[in-house]
CSV table of C-alpha atoms in Angstrom, one decimal:
chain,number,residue,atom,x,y,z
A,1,UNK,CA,-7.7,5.7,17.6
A,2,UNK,CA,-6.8,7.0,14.1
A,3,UNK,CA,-9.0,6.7,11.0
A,4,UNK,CA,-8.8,7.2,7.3
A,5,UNK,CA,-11.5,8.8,5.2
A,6,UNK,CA,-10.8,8.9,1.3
A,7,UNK,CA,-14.4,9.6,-0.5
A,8,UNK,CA,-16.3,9.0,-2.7
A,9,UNK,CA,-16.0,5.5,-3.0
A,10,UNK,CA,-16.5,5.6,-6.8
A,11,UNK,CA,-16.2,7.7,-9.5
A,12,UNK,CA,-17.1,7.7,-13.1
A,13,UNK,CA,-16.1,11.2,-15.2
A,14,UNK,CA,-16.1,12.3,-18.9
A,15,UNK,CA,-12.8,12.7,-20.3
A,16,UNK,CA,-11.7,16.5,-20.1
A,17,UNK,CA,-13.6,16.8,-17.0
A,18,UNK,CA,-11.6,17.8,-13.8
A,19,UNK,CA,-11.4,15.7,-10.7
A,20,UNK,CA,-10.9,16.5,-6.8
A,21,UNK,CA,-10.5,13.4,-4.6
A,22,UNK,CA,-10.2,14.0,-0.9
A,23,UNK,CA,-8.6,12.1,2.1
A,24,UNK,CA,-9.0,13.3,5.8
A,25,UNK,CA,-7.0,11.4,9.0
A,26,UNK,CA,-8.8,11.5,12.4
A,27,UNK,CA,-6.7,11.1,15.8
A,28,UNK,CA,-3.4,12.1,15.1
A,29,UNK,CA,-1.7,15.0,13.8
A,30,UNK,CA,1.2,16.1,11.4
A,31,UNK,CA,0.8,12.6,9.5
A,32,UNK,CA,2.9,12.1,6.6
A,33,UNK,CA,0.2,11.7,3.7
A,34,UNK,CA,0.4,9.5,0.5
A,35,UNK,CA,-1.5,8.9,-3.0
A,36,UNK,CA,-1.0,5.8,-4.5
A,37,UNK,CA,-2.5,4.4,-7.8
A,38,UNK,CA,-3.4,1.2,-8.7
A,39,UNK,CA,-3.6,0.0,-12.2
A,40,UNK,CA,-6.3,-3.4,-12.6
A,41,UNK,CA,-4.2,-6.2,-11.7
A,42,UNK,CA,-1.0,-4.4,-11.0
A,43,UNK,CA,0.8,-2.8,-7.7
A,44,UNK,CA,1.0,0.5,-6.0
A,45,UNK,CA,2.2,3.6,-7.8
A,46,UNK,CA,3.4,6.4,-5.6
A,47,UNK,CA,2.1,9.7,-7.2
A,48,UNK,CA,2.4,12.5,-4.1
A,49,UNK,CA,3.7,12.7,-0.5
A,50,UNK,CA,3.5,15.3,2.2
A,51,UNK,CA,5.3,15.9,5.3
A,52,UNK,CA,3.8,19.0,6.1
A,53,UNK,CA,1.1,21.4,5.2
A,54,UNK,CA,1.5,23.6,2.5
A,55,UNK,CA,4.4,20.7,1.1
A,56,UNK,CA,4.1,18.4,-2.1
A,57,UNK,CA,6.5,16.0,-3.5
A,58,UNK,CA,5.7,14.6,-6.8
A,59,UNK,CA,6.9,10.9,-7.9
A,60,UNK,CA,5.6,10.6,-11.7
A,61,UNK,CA,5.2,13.8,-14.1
A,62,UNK,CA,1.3,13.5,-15.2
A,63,UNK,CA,-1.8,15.3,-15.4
A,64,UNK,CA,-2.6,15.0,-11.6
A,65,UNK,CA,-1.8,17.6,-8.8
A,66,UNK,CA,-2.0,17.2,-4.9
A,67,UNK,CA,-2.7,19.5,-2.3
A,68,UNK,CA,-2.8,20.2,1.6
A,69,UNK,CA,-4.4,22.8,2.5
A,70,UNK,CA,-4.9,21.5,6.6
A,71,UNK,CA,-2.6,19.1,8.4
A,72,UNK,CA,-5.0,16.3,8.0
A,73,UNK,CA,-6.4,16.7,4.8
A,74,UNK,CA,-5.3,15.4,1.3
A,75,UNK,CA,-6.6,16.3,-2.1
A,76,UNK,CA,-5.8,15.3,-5.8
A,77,UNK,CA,-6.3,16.7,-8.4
A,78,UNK,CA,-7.1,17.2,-12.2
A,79,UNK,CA,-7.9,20.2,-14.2
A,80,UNK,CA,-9.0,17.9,-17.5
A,81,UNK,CA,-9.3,14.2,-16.8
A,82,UNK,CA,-7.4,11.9,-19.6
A,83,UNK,CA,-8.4,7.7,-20.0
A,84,UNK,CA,-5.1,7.2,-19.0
A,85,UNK,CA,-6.3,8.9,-15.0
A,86,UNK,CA,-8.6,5.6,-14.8
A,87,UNK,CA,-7.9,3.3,-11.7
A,88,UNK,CA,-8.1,2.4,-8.2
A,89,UNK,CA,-6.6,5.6,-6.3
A,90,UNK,CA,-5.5,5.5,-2.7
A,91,UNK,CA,-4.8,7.6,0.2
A,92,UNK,CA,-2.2,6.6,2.9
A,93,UNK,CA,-1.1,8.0,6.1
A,94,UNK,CA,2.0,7.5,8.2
A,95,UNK,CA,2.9,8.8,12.1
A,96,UNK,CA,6.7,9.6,10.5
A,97,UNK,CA,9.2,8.4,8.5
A,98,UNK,CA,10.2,4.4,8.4
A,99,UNK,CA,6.6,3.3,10.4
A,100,UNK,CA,4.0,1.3,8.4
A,101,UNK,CA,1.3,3.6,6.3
A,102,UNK,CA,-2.3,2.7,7.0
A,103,UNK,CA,-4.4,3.0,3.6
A,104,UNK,CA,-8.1,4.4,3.0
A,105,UNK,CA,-10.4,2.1,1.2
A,106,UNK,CA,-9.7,3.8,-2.3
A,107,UNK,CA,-11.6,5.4,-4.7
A,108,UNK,CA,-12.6,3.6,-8.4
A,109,UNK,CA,-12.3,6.5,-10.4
A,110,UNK,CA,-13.2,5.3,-14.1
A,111,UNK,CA,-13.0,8.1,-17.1
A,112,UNK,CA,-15.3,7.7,-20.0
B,1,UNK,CA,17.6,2.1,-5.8
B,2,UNK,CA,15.5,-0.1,-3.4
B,3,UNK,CA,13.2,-2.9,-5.4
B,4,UNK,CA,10.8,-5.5,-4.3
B,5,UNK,CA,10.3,-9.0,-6.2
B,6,UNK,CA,6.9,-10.6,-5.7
B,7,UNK,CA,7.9,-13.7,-8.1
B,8,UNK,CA,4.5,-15.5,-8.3
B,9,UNK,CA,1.6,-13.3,-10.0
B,10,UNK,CA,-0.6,-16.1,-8.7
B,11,UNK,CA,-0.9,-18.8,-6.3
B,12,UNK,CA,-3.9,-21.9,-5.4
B,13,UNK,CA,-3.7,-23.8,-2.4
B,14,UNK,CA,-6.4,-25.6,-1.3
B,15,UNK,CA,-8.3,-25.2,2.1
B,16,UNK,CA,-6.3,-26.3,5.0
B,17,UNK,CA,-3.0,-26.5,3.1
B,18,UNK,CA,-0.1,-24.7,3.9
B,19,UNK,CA,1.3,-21.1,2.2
B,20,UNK,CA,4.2,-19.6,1.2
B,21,UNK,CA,4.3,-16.0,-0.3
B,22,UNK,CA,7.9,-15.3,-2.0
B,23,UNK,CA,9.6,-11.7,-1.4
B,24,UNK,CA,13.0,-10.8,-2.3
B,25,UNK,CA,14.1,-7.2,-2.1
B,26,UNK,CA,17.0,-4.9,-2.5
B,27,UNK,CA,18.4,-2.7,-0.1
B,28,UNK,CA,21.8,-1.9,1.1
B,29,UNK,CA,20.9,-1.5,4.8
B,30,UNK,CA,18.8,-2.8,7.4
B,31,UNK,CA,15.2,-2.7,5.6
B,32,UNK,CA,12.2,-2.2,6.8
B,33,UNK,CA,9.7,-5.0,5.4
B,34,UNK,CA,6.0,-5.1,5.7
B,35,UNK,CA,3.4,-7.4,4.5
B,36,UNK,CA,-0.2,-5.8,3.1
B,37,UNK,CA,-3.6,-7.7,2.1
B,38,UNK,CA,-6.0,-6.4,-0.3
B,39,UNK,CA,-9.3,-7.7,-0.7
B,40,UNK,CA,-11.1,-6.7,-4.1
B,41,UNK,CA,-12.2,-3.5,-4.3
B,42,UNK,CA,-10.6,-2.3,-0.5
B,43,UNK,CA,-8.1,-0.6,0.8
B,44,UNK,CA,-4.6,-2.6,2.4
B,45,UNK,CA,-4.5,-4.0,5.7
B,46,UNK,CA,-1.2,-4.2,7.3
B,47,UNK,CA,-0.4,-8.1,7.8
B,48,UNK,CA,3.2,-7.5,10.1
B,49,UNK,CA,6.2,-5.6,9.7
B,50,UNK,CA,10.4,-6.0,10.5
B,51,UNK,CA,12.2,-3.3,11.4
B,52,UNK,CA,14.8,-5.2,13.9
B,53,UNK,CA,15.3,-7.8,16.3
B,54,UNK,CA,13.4,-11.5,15.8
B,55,UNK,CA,13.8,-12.3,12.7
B,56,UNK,CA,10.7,-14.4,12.3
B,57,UNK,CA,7.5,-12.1,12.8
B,58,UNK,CA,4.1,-12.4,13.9
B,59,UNK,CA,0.9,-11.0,12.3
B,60,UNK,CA,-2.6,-10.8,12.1
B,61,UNK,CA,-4.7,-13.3,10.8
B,62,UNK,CA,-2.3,-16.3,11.7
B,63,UNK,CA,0.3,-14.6,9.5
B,64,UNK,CA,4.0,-15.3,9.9
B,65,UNK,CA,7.0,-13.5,8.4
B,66,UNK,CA,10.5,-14.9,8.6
B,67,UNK,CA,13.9,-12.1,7.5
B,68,UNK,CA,16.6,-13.4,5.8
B,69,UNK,CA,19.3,-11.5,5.2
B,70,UNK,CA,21.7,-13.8,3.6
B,71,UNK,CA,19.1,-14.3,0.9
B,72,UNK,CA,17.2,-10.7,1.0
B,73,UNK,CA,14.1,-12.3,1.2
B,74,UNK,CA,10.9,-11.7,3.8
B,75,UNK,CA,8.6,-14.2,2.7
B,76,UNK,CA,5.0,-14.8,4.2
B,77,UNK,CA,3.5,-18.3,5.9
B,78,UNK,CA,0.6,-19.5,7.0
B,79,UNK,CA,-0.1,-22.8,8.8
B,80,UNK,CA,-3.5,-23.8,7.5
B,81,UNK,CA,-5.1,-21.3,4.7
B,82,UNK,CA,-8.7,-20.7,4.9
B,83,UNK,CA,-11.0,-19.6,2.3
B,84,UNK,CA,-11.6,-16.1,3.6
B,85,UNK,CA,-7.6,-15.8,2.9
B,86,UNK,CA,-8.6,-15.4,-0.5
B,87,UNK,CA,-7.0,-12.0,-1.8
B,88,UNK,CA,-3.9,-10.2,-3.2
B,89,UNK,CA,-1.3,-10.1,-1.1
B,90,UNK,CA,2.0,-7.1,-1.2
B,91,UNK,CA,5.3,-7.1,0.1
B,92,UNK,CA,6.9,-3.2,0.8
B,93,UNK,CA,10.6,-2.1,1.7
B,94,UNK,CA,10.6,1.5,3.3
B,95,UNK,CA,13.3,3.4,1.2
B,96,UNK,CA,16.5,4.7,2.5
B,97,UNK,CA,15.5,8.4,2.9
B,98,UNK,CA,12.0,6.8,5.1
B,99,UNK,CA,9.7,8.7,3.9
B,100,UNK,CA,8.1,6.2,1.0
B,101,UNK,CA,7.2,2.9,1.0
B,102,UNK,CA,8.1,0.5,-2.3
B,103,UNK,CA,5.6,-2.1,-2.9
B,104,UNK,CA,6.5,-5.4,-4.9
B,105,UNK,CA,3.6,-6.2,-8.3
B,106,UNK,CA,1.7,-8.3,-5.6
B,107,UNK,CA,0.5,-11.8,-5.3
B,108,UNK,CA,-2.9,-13.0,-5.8
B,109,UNK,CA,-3.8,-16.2,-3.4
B,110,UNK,CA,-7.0,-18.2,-4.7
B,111,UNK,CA,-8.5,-20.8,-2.2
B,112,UNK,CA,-10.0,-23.8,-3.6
B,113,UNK,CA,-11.8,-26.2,-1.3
């Protein structure tokens, strides 16, 4: 069966600091792969998709990168963490286009 | 551009009672629609999901989903909610190029006994 890993579980980080979150899938291969970001109390932001290794598409300008550097790995990024970066970040995978994505259990990141 | 509307922020029922969740979305084709739950502090847990065919859809967790096209709406049931049900509770459209999902604000269901 396929599982999610998205680690750590929580996060707290000085402001200006940099950031590197990571999501792996287990069971499956050339997932698409998601970031979302969740603001307290409000819905899912998409930030990056991948369909492939190597490829990044970016929904929202904003001090936050993404990377993929294997088939099954996911990682975001921040050279200099802002207030603004605080919230509930999560990782999604998909087998392909128009299925259902199956989320990690999110990281709190909180900036301080 | 594809939208969901999750009209209720929050809903209380009480133990036993029966639920309605409200979705409405926009989409000029055949949409996929999916349901997610989010207990605080987790990850989502895909409910059910419409693609085609039935138009009233079974889940987990004694979940039921009925499509309407005439009034763009996918909205959520439950017989008998139980306390456990407590949580927040998304709708999601898959866009027309498939390769995002759009998520509505959410709904957040409190159980009172």
């Amino acid at each position: 069966s396929q599982t999610i890993h998205q680690w750590p579980a929580t996060l707290v980080q000085p402001v200006g600091s940099p950031l590197s979150l990571e999501c792996t899938v287990e069971g499956t291969s050339n997932p698409n792969l998601y970031w979302y970001r969740q603001a307290a109390g409000r819905g899912l932001q998409l930030l990056f998709y991948s369909v492939g290794i190597g490829q990044i598409s970016s929904e929202v300008p904003q001090n936050l990168s993404a990377s993929r550097p294997q088939d099954r790995q996911f990682i975001l990024s921040s050279k200099k963490l802002l207030l603004s970066d605080s919230g509930f970040y999560l990782c999604a995978w998909r087998y392909r286009e128009n299925t259902e994505a199956f989320f990690g259990q999110g990281t709190r990141l909180t900036v301080v | 551009a594809q939208s969901v509307t999750q009209p209720d922020i929050h809903i209380t029922v009480s133990e036993g009672a029966s639920l309605e969740l409200r979705c409405n979305y926009s989409y000029g084709a055949t949409p996929y629609l999916f349901w997610y739950v989010q207990s605080p502090g987790q990850g989502l847990q895909l409910l059910l999901k419409y693609f085609s065919g039935d138009t009233l859809v079974q889940g987990i967790k004694g979940f039921e989903a009925e499509f309407k096209r005439s009034q763009s709406s996918f909205n959520l049931r439950k017989p008998s909610v139980h306390w456990s049900d407590a949580a927040e509770y998304f709708c999601a459209v898959g866009d027309t190029g498939g390769f995002k999902t759009i998520f509505g604000a959410g709904t957040r269901l409190f159980v009172k006994a």
